[in-house]
Amino acid sequence: MLLKRNIMAMTITAALAGLTGCDSNDNETNTGSSERPVYEVLGYVDPFIGTGPDGHTFPGAASPSGMVQLSPDTTMEGWGSASGYFDDGTQEDIPVYGFSHTHLSGTGITDLGDILILPFTDNSNDTYNTFDKANEKASPGYYSVKLNRSNILAELTVSPRVGYHRYTFPSGSERKIKLDLEHTLNKSWGNESLLNEIEMVDEYTLRGHRKSDAWSRDQSVYFYVKFSAPITDARLLADGNEVLLSKEDGLIEAKGLVSYLSFAPSDQPLEIRMGISSTDMEGAELNLKTEVPDWGFNNVLADTEKAWADELSAVDVSGGTEAEKINFYTALYHTQISPMISQDVDGDYRSMYPYKEIKNAGDLPNYTVYSMWDTFRAFHPLQTIINPDKAEDYVNDLIRKQQDGGLLPKWELYGHYTGTMIGYPSVSIIADAITKGFDIDVNAALDAVVTSTTYDLSRFPDWDPDILQFVQDLQMQDHIDNGWVRYGYWNSASYGLEYSYGDWAVSEIARVAGDTDRQEEYLKRSEHYLHYWDKETGFFRAKNLDGTFYLPEDQEKFDPYYVDEFAFTEGNAWQWKWQIFHDFDHLETLIGGPEQFKTDLRALFEAEESTSGEDLPDMTGFIGQYLHGNEPSHHIAYLWNRTDEPWMAQEYLDQIMREFYQPTPEGLVGNEDVGQVSAWYVMSAMGFYQVTPGIPEYSIGRPLFDEAVIELPDGEFTITAVNNSPANRYIKEVTINGQPLGENNTFRHSDIVAGGELRFVMTNTRPDNL
């Protein structure tokens, strides 16, 4: 039975302007309703959380896993431009360059911002407008803002593949639209248009294509757009030359292409429906005519709100504060934006670089935006619990991507191997699903992971050699041949440590497949992390090619606070000491046994909150040298469960959730990282976390809510926290289905799947003082 206690629908009269009536051609009728359901759970979602430093989220309209993210572009350059929107605290006269159809949520690199629309009049600027924060609203599937110049009300909603705009102009003013295909975010990073095309189909309809090169190479976005009123005048700037656009012109091509469209004055809003596709213009047209065939802004909004309400009903929480509920459901919302569907309604999609063939996905959806170095840690484990069908699809889609392109991606973006971040994190996601019993072809999985963890450039004759060497890391050859990655390669020690964990994940896939030879081969490779251990300092360290430990020329002795990205990724030796996900037992032995393990863990959290060496914006959220703003620290607090002081996990987790998650634009302490930072909160607020993806068990923490009920395909799993309150942060007792937990305060994934109850009894007294 679908859980609806928190999202019971009520019908109320919608208070949005212009809900009925608009200009339309004979074939289109406005079916907008003056009423639509309202869902309580959506009131706990604030899309502005994380839009300030340093979350890099966007507030615009999106649907769950939708291709379109229709959002304002306010920041065009710099670190804050990753999502196109950046709240620096300014309240008035904030520039907005328009509303584009594709965006990334919480990344550290800027891309997308495809196909921008800016409404304007004779009395406003056609380059940008401004707005005041007081006149801006956002909720799941909806965004609106009153533009200061010419007093235009902009409203946005979406279906999965269609962006729907509604612009209410002042009475009597001429209505104008800039349709900018040249627009891109952060040109200083090399983002540029390669080819743009546009064609007038009729006086209500345009279609075209934007091809660009940025973080995603050779990316194509096709569009098919319909206007609710006839175009009275259409002019183009094609590579700086002004030309008229008419039906007789056919397809016009240029590298730089900006359209300026005029519409007759009217008291009715101007509405715009744009379908997009990565395959061709016919695909974009099909997507539009299938998903949003008629006019009716509120109908589309109602459908998207229902989709979000259904998605967020996966977990029902009670108790806790209002701020905690807002944090929780906004985090859950952020975990369901990406990966995004990347196929037309008929299943056609564009395959991986370098082939870019048009294929049909069949029953397995094709997705894009896999930020796997971030998301293997909590995002994908969370999906195995709350979205098992999606979790299974993600893994099978990754295997297909390897079959389409030749390699498993690390950070896939619109069919491109960006080569971003380190190790081979996709193997962790695949191993986790397989060890949890999902329906994965284990032999195809094993072939995909072995192919992708073997350095052999000769297997890829169709690849650009420069891109191939960037994607299939040179570091991997060192790892295989020497056992360590030499300093001089970027992130050398971090690569080696994560390769070792990835090798263990491959061995687990081989174990399930029954390939004992391959299992043993990769188990041996998984021990290569031992090369980086320096017993004298008690830290992992970067190594030179000759096997000696690297020491910077300006240092007389090793400094664990020192930040050097040729040694460690977005961190230093303090955080990377705890990255041996697959072998914590042996790490404890290396450190010196249980007491020293506990001592060193305490030293991490009590260390100075400072660093030396490089200054990296990703290093945020300090508790000692624990850095919650970046992923390598995310599991560390749970390691206290391995000690005889597990209440320390509860203390630090309580602090992390209360200090580093706030219902404000600056409420995320680091990049949202495509759902990872939010997924950490969702799992931790429920009271548990998976420390090692690939080992199907969860470590307990500090539940924030009195009750959390997870909807399962065949029942419910309930987390109950008796006597819970902000003061009662310690666990007095805990059981799973009435039984004590396993070693190190863990329980199994199978316990969740079977349904039942994880029951905490909370107290305000540390158990060592009871």
PDB file of C-alpha atoms in Angstrom, residues 445-535:
ATOM      1  CA  ALA A 445      29.337  -7.069 -15.236  1.00  0.00           C
ATOM      2  CA  LEU A 446      32.596  -8.946 -14.750  1.00  0.00           C
ATOM      3  CA  ASP A 447      33.577  -8.400 -18.372  1.00  0.00           C
ATOM      4  CA  ALA A 448      32.790  -4.672 -18.067  1.00  0.00           C
ATOM      5  CA  VAL A 449      34.800  -4.158 -14.873  1.00  0.00           C
ATOM      6  CA  VAL A 450      37.805  -6.248 -15.948  1.00  0.00           C
ATOM      7  CA  THR A 451      37.976  -4.470 -19.319  1.00  0.00           C
ATOM      8  CA  SER A 452      37.826  -1.097 -17.570  1.00  0.00           C
ATOM      9  CA  THR A 453      40.471  -1.896 -14.936  1.00  0.00           C
ATOM     10  CA  THR A 454      43.091  -3.146 -17.397  1.00  0.00           C
ATOM     11  CA  TYR A 455      45.329  -0.555 -19.023  1.00  0.00           C
ATOM     12  CA  ASP A 456      45.502  -1.323 -22.743  1.00  0.00           C
ATOM     13  CA  LEU A 457      45.061   1.609 -25.136  1.00  0.00           C
ATOM     14  CA  SER A 458      45.367  -0.647 -28.186  1.00  0.00           C
ATOM     15  CA  ARG A 459      41.807  -1.888 -27.613  1.00  0.00           C
ATOM     16  CA  PHE A 460      40.372   1.493 -28.643  1.00  0.00           C
ATOM     17  CA  PRO A 461      41.441   2.250 -32.227  1.00  0.00           C
ATOM     18  CA  ASP A 462      38.564   4.690 -32.847  1.00  0.00           C
ATOM     19  CA  TRP A 463      39.380   6.972 -29.929  1.00  0.00           C
ATOM     20  CA  ASP A 464      41.213  10.279 -30.073  1.00  0.00           C
ATOM     21  CA  PRO A 465      44.556   9.295 -28.439  1.00  0.00           C
ATOM     22  CA  ASP A 466      44.744  12.426 -26.287  1.00  0.00           C
ATOM     23  CA  ILE A 467      41.245  11.937 -24.887  1.00  0.00           C
ATOM     24  CA  LEU A 468      41.791   8.204 -24.418  1.00  0.00           C
ATOM     25  CA  GLN A 469      44.940   8.702 -22.333  1.00  0.00           C
ATOM     26  CA  PHE A 470      43.030  11.188 -20.208  1.00  0.00           C
ATOM     27  CA  VAL A 471      40.090   8.821 -19.699  1.00  0.00           C
ATOM     28  CA  GLN A 472      41.973   5.560 -19.172  1.00  0.00           C
ATOM     29  CA  ASP A 473      44.446   6.855 -16.633  1.00  0.00           C
ATOM     30  CA  LEU A 474      48.185   6.496 -17.003  1.00  0.00           C
ATOM     31  CA  GLN A 475      48.106   6.050 -13.220  1.00  0.00           C
ATOM     32  CA  MET A 476      46.481   2.637 -13.723  1.00  0.00           C
ATOM     33  CA  GLN A 477      49.565   1.272 -15.480  1.00  0.00           C
ATOM     34  CA  ASP A 478      51.729   2.193 -12.476  1.00  0.00           C
ATOM     35  CA  HIS A 479      49.223   0.593 -10.118  1.00  0.00           C
ATOM     36  CA  ILE A 480      49.273  -2.652 -12.082  1.00  0.00           C
ATOM     37  CA  ASP A 481      53.000  -2.825 -12.806  1.00  0.00           C
ATOM     38  CA  ASN A 482      54.628  -1.298  -9.703  1.00  0.00           C
ATOM     39  CA  GLY A 483      51.958  -1.683  -7.054  1.00  0.00           C
ATOM     40  CA  TRP A 484      51.921   2.069  -6.456  1.00  0.00           C
ATOM     41  CA  VAL A 485      51.255   5.199  -8.482  1.00  0.00           C
ATOM     42  CA  ARG A 486      54.339   7.406  -8.581  1.00  0.00           C
ATOM     43  CA  TYR A 487      54.302  10.990  -7.328  1.00  0.00           C
ATOM     44  CA  GLY A 488      54.285  13.240 -10.377  1.00  0.00           C
ATOM     45  CA  TYR A 489      50.992  11.860 -11.533  1.00  0.00           C
ATOM     46  CA  TRP A 490      48.034  13.913 -10.326  1.00  0.00           C
ATOM     47  CA  ASN A 491      46.487  12.591  -7.073  1.00  0.00           C
ATOM     48  CA  SER A 492      48.987   9.728  -7.059  1.00  0.00           C
ATOM     49  CA  ALA A 493      48.389   8.283  -3.580  1.00  0.00           C
ATOM     50  CA  SER A 494      44.608   8.821  -3.750  1.00  0.00           C
ATOM     51  CA  TYR A 495      44.497   7.008  -7.081  1.00  0.00           C
ATOM     52  CA  GLY A 496      46.361   4.053  -5.602  1.00  0.00           C
ATOM     53  CA  LEU A 497      44.172   3.803  -2.503  1.00  0.00           C
ATOM     54  CA  GLU A 498      40.952   3.946  -4.516  1.00  0.00           C
ATOM     55  CA  TYR A 499      42.264   1.549  -7.158  1.00  0.00           C
ATOM     56  CA  SER A 500      42.866  -0.919  -4.325  1.00  0.00           C
ATOM     57  CA  TYR A 501      39.280  -0.608  -3.098  1.00  0.00           C
ATOM     58  CA  GLY A 502      38.041  -0.889  -6.692  1.00  0.00           C
ATOM     59  CA  ASP A 503      40.117  -4.043  -7.183  1.00  0.00           C
ATOM     60  CA  TRP A 504      38.470  -5.562  -4.125  1.00  0.00           C
ATOM     61  CA  ALA A 505      35.063  -4.671  -5.615  1.00  0.00           C
ATOM     62  CA  VAL A 506      36.049  -6.457  -8.834  1.00  0.00           C
ATOM     63  CA  SER A 507      37.067  -9.497  -6.772  1.00  0.00           C
ATOM     64  CA  GLU A 508      33.616  -9.556  -5.192  1.00  0.00           C
ATOM     65  CA  ILE A 509      31.967  -9.531  -8.620  1.00  0.00           C
ATOM     66  CA  ALA A 510      34.287 -12.357  -9.679  1.00  0.00           C
ATOM     67  CA  ARG A 511      33.394 -14.278  -6.504  1.00  0.00           C
ATOM     68  CA  VAL A 512      29.690 -14.083  -7.280  1.00  0.00           C
ATOM     69  CA  ALA A 513      30.416 -15.053 -10.906  1.00  0.00           C
ATOM     70  CA  GLY A 514      32.358 -18.106  -9.702  1.00  0.00           C
ATOM     71  CA  ASP A 515      35.612 -16.987 -11.373  1.00  0.00           C
ATOM     72  CA  THR A 516      38.068 -17.876  -8.606  1.00  0.00           C
ATOM     73  CA  ASP A 517      41.174 -17.114 -10.663  1.00  0.00           C
ATOM     74  CA  ARG A 518      39.989 -13.583 -11.356  1.00  0.00           C
ATOM     75  CA  GLN A 519      38.890 -13.201  -7.750  1.00  0.00           C
ATOM     76  CA  GLU A 520      42.375 -14.080  -6.480  1.00  0.00           C
ATOM     77  CA  GLU A 521      44.063 -11.841  -9.057  1.00  0.00           C
ATOM     78  CA  TYR A 522      42.102  -8.789  -7.967  1.00  0.00           C
ATOM     79  CA  LEU A 523      42.329  -9.608  -4.271  1.00  0.00           C
ATOM     80  CA  LYS A 524      46.115  -9.453  -4.634  1.00  0.00           C
ATOM     81  CA  ARG A 525      45.828  -6.143  -6.471  1.00  0.00           C
ATOM     82  CA  SER A 526      43.560  -4.845  -3.687  1.00  0.00           C
ATOM     83  CA  GLU A 527      46.515  -5.121  -1.276  1.00  0.00           C
ATOM     84  CA  HIS A 528      48.562  -2.545  -3.189  1.00  0.00           C
ATOM     85  CA  TYR A 529      47.386   0.109  -0.763  1.00  0.00           C
ATOM     86  CA  LEU A 530      49.954  -1.316   1.673  1.00  0.00           C
ATOM     87  CA  HIS A 531      52.740   0.275  -0.385  1.00  0.00           C
ATOM     88  CA  TYR A 532      51.571   3.729   0.718  1.00  0.00           C
ATOM     89  CA  TRP A 533      51.612   3.031   4.459  1.00  0.00           C
ATOM     90  CA  ASP A 534      54.375   4.713   6.410  1.00  0.00           C
ATOM     91  CA  LYS A 535      54.551   3.029   9.807  1.00  0.00           C
TER      92      LYS A 535
END
